[in-house]
Coordinates of N, CA and C in Angstrom, one line a residue:
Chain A
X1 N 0.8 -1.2 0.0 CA 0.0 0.0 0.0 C 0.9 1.2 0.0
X2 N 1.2 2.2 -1.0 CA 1.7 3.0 -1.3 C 1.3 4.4 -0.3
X3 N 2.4 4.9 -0.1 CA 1.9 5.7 1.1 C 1.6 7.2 0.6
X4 N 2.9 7.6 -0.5 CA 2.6 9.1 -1.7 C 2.9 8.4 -2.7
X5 N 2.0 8.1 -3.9 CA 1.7 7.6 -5.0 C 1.6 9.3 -6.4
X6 N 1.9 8.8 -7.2 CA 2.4 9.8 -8.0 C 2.3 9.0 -9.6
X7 N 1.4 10.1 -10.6 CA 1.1 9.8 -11.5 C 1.3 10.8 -12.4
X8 N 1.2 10.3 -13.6 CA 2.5 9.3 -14.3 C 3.6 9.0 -13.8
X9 N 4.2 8.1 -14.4 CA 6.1 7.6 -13.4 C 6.2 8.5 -14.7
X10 N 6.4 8.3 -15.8 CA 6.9 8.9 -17.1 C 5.9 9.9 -17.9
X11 N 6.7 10.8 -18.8 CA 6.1 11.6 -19.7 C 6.8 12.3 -20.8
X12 N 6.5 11.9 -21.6 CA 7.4 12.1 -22.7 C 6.4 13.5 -23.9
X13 N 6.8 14.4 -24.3 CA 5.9 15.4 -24.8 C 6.9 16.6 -25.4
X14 N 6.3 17.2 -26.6 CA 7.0 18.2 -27.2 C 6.9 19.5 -26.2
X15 N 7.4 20.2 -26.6 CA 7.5 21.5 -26.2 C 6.4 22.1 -26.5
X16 N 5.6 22.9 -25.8 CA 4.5 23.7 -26.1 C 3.2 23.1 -25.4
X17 N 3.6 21.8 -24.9 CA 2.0 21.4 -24.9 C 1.8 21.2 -23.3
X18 N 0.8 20.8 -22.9 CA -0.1 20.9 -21.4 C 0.3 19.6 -21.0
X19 N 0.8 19.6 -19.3 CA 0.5 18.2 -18.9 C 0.4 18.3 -17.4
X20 N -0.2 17.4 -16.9 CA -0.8 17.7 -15.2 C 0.2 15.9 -14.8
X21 N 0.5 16.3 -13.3 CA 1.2 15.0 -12.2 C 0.6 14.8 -11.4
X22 N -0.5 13.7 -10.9 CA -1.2 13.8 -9.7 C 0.2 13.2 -8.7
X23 N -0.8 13.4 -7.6 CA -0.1 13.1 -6.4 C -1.3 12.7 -5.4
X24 N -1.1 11.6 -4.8 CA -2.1 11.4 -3.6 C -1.0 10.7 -2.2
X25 N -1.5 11.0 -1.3 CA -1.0 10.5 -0.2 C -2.0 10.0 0.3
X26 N -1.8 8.6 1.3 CA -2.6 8.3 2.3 C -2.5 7.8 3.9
X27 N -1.2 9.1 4.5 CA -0.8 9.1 5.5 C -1.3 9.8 6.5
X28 N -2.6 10.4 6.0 CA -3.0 11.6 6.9 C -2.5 12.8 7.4
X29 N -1.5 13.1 6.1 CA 0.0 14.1 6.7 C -1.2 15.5 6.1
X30 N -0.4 16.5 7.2 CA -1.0 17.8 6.4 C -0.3 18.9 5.6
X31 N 0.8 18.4 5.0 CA 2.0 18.9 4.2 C 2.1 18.5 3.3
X32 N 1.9 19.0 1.9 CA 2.4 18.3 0.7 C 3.2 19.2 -0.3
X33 N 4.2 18.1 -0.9 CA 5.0 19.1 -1.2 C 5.3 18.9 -2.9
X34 N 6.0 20.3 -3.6 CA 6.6 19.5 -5.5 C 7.7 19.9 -5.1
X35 N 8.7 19.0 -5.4 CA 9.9 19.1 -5.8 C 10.8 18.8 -7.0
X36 N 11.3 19.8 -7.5 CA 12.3 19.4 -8.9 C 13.8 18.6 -8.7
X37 N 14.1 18.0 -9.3 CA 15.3 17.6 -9.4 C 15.5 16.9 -10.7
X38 N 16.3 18.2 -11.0 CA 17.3 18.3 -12.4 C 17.8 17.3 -12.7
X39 N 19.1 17.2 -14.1 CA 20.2 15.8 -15.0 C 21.1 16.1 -13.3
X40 N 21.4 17.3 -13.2 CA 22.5 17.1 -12.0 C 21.8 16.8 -10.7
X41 N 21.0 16.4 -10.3 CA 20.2 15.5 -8.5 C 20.1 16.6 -8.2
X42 N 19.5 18.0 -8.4 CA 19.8 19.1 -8.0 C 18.0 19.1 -7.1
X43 N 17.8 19.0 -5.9 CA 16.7 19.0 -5.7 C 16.0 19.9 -5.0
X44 N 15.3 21.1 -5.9 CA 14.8 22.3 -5.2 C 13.3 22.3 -5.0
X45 N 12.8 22.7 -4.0 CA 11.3 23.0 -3.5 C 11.0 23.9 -4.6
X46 N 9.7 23.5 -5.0 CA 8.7 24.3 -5.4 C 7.8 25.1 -5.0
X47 N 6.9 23.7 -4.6 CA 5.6 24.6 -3.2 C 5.2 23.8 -2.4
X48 N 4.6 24.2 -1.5 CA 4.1 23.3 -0.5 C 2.9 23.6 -0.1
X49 N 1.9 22.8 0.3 CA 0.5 23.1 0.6 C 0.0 22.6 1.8
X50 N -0.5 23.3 2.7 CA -0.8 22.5 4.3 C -2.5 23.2 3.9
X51 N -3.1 21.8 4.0 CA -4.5 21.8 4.5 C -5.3 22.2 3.1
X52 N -4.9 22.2 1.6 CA -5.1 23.0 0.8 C -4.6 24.4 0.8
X53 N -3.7 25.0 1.7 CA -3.5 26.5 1.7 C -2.2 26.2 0.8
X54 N -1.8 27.2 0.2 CA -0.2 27.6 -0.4 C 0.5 28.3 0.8
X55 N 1.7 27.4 0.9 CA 2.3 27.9 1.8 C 3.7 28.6 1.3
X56 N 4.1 27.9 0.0 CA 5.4 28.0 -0.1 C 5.4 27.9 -1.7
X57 N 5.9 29.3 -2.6 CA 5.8 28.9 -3.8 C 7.3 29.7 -4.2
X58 N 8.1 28.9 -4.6 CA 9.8 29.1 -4.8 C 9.8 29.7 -6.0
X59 N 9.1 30.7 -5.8 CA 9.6 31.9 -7.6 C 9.7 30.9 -8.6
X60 N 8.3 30.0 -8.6 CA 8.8 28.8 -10.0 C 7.4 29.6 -10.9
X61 N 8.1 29.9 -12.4 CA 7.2 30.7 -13.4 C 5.9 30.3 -13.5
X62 N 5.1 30.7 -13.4 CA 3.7 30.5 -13.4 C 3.1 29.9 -14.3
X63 N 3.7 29.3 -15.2 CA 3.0 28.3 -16.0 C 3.1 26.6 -15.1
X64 N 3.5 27.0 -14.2 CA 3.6 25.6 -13.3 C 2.5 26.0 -12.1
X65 N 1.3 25.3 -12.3 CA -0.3 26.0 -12.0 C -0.3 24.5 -10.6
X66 N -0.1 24.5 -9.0 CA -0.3 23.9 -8.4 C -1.9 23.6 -7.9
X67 N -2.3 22.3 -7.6 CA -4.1 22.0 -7.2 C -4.0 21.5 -5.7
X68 N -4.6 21.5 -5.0 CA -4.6 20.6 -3.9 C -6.4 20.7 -3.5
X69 N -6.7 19.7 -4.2 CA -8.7 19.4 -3.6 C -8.8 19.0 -2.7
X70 N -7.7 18.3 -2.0 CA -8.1 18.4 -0.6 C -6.8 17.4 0.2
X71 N -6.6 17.9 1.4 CA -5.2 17.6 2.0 C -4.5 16.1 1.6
X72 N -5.2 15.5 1.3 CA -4.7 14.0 0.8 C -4.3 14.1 -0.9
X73 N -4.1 15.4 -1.1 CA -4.1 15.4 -3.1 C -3.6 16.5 -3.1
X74 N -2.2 16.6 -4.2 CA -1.2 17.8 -4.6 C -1.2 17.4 -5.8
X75 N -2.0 18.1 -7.2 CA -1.2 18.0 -8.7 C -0.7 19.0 -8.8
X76 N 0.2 18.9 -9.9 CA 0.9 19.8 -10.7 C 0.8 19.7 -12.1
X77 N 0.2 21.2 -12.4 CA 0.0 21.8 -14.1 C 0.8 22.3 -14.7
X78 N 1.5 21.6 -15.7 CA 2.6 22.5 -16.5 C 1.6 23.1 -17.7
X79 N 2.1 24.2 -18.0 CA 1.3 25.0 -19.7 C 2.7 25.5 -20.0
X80 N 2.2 25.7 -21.5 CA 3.5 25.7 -22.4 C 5.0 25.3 -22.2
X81 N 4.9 23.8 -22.2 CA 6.1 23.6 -21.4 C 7.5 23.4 -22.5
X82 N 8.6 23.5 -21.4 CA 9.9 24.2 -22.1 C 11.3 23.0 -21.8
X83 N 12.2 23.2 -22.7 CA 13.2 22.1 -22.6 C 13.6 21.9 -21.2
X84 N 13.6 22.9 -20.7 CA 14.5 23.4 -19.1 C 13.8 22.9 -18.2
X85 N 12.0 22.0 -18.5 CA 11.4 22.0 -17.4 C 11.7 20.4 -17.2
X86 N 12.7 19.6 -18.2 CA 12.4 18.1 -18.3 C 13.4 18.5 -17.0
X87 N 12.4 17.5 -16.2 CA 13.3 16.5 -14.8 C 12.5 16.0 -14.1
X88 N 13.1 14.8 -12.8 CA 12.1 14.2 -12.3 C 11.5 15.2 -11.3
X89 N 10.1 14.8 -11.3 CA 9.3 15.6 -10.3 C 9.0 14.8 -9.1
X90 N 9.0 15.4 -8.0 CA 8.9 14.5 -7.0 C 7.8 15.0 -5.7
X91 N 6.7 14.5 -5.8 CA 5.8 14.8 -4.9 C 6.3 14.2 -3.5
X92 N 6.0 15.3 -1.9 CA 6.2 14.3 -0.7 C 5.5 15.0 0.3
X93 N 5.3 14.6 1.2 CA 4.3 15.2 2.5 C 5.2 14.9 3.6
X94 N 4.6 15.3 4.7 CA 5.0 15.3 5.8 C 3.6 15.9 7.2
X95 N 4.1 15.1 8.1 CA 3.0 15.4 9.3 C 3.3 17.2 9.8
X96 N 1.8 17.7 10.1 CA 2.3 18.9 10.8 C 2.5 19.9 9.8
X97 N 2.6 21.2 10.5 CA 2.8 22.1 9.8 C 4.1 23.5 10.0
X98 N 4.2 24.3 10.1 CA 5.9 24.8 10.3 C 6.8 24.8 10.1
X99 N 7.3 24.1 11.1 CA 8.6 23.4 10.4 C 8.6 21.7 9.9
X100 N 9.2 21.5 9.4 CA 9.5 20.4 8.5 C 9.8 19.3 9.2
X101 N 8.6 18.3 9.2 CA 8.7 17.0 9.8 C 9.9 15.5 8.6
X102 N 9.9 14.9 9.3 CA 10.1 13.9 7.9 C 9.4 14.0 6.7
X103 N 10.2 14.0 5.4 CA 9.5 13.8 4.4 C 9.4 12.6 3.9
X104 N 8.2 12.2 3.3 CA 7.9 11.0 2.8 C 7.6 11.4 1.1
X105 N 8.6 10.7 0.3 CA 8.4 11.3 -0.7 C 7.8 10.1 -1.9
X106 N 6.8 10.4 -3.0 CA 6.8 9.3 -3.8 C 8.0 9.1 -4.5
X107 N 7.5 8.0 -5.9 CA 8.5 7.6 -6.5 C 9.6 8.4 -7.9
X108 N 8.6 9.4 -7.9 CA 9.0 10.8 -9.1 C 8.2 10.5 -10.3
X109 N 8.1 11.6 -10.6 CA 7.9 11.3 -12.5 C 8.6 12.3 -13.5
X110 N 9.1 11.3 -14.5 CA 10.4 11.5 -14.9 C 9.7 12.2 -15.8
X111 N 9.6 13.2 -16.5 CA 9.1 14.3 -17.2 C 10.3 14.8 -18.4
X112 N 10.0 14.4 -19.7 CA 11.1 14.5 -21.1 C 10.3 15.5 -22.0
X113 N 11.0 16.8 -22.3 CA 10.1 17.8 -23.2 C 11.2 17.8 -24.1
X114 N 10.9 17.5 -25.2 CA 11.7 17.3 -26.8 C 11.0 19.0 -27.4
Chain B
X1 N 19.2 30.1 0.5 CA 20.4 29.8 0.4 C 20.7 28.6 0.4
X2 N 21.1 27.7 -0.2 CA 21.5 26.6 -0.5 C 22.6 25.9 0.5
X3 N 22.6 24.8 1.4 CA 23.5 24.6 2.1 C 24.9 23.8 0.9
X4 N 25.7 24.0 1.7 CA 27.3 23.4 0.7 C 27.7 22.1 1.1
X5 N 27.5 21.1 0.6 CA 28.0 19.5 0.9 C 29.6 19.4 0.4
X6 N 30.8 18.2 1.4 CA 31.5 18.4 1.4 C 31.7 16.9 1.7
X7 N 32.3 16.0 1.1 CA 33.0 16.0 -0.4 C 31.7 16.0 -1.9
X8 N 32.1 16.5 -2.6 CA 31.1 16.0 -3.9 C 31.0 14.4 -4.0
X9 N 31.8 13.5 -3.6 CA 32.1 12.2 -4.1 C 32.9 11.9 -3.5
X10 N 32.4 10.2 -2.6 CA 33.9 9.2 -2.2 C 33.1 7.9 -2.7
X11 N 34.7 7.5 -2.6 CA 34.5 6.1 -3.0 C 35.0 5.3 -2.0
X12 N 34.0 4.2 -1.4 CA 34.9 3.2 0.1 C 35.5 1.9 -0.6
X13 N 36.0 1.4 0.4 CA 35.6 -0.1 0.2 C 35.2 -0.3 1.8
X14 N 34.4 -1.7 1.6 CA 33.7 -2.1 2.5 C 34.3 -2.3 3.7
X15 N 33.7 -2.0 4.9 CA 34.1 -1.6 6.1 C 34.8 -0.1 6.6
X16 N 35.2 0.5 5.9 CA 35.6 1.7 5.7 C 34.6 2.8 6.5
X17 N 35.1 3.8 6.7 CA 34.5 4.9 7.4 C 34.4 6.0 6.1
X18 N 33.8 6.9 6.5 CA 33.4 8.2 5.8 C 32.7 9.4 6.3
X19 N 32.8 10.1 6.4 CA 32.2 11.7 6.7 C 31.9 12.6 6.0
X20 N 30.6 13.1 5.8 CA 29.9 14.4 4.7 C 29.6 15.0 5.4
X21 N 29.7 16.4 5.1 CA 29.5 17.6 6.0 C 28.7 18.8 5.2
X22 N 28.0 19.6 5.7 CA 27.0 20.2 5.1 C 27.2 21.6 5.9
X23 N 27.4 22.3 5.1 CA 27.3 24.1 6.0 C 27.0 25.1 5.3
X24 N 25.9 25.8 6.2 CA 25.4 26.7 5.4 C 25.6 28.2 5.9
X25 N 25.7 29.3 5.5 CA 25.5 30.5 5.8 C 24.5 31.2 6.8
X26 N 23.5 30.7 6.9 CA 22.7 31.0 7.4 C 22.5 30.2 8.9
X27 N 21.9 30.8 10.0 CA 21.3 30.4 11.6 C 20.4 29.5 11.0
X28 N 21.2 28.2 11.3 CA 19.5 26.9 11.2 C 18.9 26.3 11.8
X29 N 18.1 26.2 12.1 CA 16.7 25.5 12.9 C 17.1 24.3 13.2
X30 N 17.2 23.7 11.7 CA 17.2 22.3 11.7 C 18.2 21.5 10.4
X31 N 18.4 20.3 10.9 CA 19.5 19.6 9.4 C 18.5 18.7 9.1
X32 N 18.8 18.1 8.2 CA 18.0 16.3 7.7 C 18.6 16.3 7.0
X33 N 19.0 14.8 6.9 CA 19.8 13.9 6.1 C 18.8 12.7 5.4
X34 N 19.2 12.6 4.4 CA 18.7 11.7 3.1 C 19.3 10.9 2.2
X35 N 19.1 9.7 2.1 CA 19.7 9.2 1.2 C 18.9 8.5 -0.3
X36 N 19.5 9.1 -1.1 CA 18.8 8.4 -2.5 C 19.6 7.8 -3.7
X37 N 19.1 6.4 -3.8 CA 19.5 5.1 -4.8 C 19.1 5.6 -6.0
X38 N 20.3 5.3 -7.0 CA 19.9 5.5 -8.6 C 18.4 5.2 -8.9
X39 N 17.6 6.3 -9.5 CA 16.3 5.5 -10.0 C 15.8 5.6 -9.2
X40 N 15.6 6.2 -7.8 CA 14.9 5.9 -6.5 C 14.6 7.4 -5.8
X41 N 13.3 7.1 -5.0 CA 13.1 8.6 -4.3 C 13.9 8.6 -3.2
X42 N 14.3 10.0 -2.6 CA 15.1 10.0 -1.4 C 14.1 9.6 -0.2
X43 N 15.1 8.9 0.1 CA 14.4 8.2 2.4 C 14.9 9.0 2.9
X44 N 14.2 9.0 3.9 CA 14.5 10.3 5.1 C 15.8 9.4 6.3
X45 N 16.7 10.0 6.7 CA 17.5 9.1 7.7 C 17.4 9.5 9.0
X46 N 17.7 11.1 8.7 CA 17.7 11.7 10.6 C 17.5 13.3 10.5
X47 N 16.8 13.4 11.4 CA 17.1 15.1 11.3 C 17.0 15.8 13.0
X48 N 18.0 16.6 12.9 CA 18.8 17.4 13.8 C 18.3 18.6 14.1
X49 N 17.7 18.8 15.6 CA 17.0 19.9 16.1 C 17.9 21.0 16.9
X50 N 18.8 20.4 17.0 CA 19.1 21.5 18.5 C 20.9 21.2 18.4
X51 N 21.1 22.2 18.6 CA 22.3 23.2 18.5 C 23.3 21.3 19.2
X52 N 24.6 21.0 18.9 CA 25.1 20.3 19.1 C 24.7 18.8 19.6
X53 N 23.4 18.7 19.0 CA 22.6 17.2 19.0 C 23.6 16.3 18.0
X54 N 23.8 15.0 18.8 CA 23.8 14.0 17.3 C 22.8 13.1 17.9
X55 N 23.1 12.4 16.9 CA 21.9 10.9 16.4 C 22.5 9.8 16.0
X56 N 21.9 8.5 16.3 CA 22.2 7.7 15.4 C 21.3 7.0 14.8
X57 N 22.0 6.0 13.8 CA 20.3 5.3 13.4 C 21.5 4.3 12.8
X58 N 21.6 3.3 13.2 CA 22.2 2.0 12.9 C 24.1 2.4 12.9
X59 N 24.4 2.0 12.1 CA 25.4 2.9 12.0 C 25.9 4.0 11.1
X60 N 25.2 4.6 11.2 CA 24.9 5.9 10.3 C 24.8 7.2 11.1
X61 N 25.2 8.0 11.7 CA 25.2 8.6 12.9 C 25.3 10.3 12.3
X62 N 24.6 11.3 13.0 CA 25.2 12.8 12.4 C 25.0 13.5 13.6
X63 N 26.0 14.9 13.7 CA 26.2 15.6 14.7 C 25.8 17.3 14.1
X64 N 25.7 18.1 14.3 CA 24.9 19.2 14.4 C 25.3 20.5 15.5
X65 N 26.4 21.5 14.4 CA 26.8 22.4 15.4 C 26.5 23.7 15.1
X66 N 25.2 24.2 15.8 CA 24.7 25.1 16.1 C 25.4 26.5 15.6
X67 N 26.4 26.8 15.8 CA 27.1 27.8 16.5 C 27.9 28.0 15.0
X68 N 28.5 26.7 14.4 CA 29.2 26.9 13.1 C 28.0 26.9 12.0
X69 N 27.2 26.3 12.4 CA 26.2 26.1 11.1 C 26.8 25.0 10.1
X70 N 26.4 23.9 10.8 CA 27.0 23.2 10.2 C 26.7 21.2 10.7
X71 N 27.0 20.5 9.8 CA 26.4 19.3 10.2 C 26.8 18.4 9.4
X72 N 27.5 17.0 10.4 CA 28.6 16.3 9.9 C 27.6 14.7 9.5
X73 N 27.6 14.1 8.6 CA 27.1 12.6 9.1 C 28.2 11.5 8.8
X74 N 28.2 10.7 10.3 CA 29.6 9.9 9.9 C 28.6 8.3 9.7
X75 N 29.2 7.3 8.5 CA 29.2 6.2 8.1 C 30.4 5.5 8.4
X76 N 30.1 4.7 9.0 CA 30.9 3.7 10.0 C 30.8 2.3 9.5
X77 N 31.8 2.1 9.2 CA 32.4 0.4 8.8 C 31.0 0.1 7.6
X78 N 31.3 1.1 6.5 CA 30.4 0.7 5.2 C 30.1 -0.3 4.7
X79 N 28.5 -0.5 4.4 CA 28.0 -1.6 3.8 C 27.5 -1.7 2.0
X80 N 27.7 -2.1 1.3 CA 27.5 -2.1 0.8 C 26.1 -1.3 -0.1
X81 N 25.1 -1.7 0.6 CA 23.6 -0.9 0.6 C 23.5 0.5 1.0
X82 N 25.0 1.0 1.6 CA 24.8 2.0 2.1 C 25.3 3.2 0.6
X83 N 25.7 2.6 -0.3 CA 25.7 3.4 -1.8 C 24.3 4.0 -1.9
X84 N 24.9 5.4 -2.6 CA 23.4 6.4 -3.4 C 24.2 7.7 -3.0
X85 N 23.6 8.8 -2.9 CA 23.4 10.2 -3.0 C 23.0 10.4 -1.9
X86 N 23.9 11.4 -0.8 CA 23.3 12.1 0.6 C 23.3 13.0 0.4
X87 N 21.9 13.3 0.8 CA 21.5 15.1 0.6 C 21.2 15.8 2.3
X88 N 22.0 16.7 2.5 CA 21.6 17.5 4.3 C 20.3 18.5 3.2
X89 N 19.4 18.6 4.0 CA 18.6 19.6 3.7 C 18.3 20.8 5.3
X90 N 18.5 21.7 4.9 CA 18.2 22.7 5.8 C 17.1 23.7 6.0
X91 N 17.1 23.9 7.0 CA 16.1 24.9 7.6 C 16.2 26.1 8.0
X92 N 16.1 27.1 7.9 CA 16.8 28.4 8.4 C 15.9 28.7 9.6
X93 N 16.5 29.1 10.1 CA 15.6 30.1 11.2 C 14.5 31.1 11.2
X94 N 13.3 31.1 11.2 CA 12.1 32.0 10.7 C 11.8 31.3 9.1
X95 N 12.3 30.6 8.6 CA 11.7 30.2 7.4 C 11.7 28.8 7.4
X96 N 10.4 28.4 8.7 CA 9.9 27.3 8.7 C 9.2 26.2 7.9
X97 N 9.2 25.1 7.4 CA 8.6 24.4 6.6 C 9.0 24.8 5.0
X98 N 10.4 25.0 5.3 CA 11.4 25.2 3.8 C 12.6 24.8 3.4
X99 N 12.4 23.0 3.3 CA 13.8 22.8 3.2 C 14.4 22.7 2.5
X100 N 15.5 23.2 2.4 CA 16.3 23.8 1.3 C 17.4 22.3 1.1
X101 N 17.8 21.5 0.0 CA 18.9 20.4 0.0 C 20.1 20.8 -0.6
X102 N 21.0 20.3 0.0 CA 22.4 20.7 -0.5 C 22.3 19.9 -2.0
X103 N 23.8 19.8 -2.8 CA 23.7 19.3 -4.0 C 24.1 18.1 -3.8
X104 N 24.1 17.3 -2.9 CA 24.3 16.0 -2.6 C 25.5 15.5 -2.7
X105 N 26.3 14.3 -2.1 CA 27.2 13.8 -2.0 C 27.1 12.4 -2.3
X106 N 27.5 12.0 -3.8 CA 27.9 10.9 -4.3 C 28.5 9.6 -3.5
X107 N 27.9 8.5 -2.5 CA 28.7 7.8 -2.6 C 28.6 6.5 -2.7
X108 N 29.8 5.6 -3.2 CA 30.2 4.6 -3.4 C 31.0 3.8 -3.0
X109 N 30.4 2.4 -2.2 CA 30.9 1.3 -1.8 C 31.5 0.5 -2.4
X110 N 32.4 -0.2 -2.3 CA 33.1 -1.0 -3.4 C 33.1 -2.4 -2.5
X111 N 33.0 -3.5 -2.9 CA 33.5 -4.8 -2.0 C 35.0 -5.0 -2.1

């Protein structure tokens, strides 16, 4: 039983076009989080959502459109998307809100824009 | 601000010791340590609250100095499994629930 589950694992897609990453958790955590990480393991916060609120959005261009319908679910919307955005994405949560409990992260989705 | 991992890359052989060290500019809250396998999401290992705390967790152990800003994790007599990518991720002070990961430290077990 998968604890942060993350959909698509893969995505392969030209430049220019639309694509959404679900994310579900079912730890009861009230933290959810996107994380990028680049070809170099470079792994920077995006945003983070406690309770559905936006807590945390890392100056990432706003064609990266974040959802959360309800604390157990974080997607992420790419629009017009760009060579720079291929990398794996990594959805994770964590209990609590504040400061940063353990993160539990899913498995990534590996995201390729030709 | 990005914390600074130190070495980029070692290489053991098995039983061997090692030490990565993470320091950042900034007054931090808190450390976490992470390790992640080729092809794999990062696991969480330990995270460090308070000014000259360590931890252990099998033999995998990290220490946490307040005052330098700064945070060591030592690997003791290496296993094999203990290969992948350690990342410290930090916390600053007043910018709670923002962890920031260093660029990770490469390492590799050898038999």
């Amino acid at each position: 039983d998968t604890a942060v589950s993350q959909t698509p694992k893969y995505l392969v897609t030209q430049m220019g076009n639309d694509k959404s990453i679900k994310c579900e958790q079912n730890l009861g955590h009230d933290t959810m989080y996107w994380y990028k990480q680049d070809s170099k393991k470079f792994l920077k916060i995006m945003f983070s959502y406690n309770n559905k609120e936006l807590i945390i959005n890392e100056t990432v261009p706003n064609r990266f459109s974040p959802k959360s319908p309800d604390k157990a679910h974080l997607n992420l919307h790419i629009n017009s998307l760009e060579l720079g955005d291929s990398a794996v994405y990594f959805c994770a949560s964590s209990r609590g809100q504040g400061n940063t409990g353990e993160l539990f992260f899913g498995e990534g989705s590996r995201l390729t824009v030709l | 601000q990005q914390p600074v991992q130190s070495p980029q890359a070692v290489i053991l052989r098995e039983g061997e010791d090692a030490v990565i060290n993470c320091s950042s500019s900034k007054a931090l809250y808190s450390v976490h340590w992470y390790r992640q396998k080729h092809g794999e999401a990062p696991v969480f290992l330990m995270i460090l609250l308070k000014g000259g705390e360590q931890k252990g967790h099998d033999k995998i152990s990290a220490s946490f100095n307040e005052k330098k800003q700064q945070s060591s994790l030592y690997l003791t007599a290496s296993q094999l499994s203990y290969s992948g990518t350690y990342f410290c991720g930090t916390e600053n002070i007043g910018q709670g629930g923002k962890l920031i990961f260093g660029q990770g430290t490469e390492l590799s077990v050898k038999p």
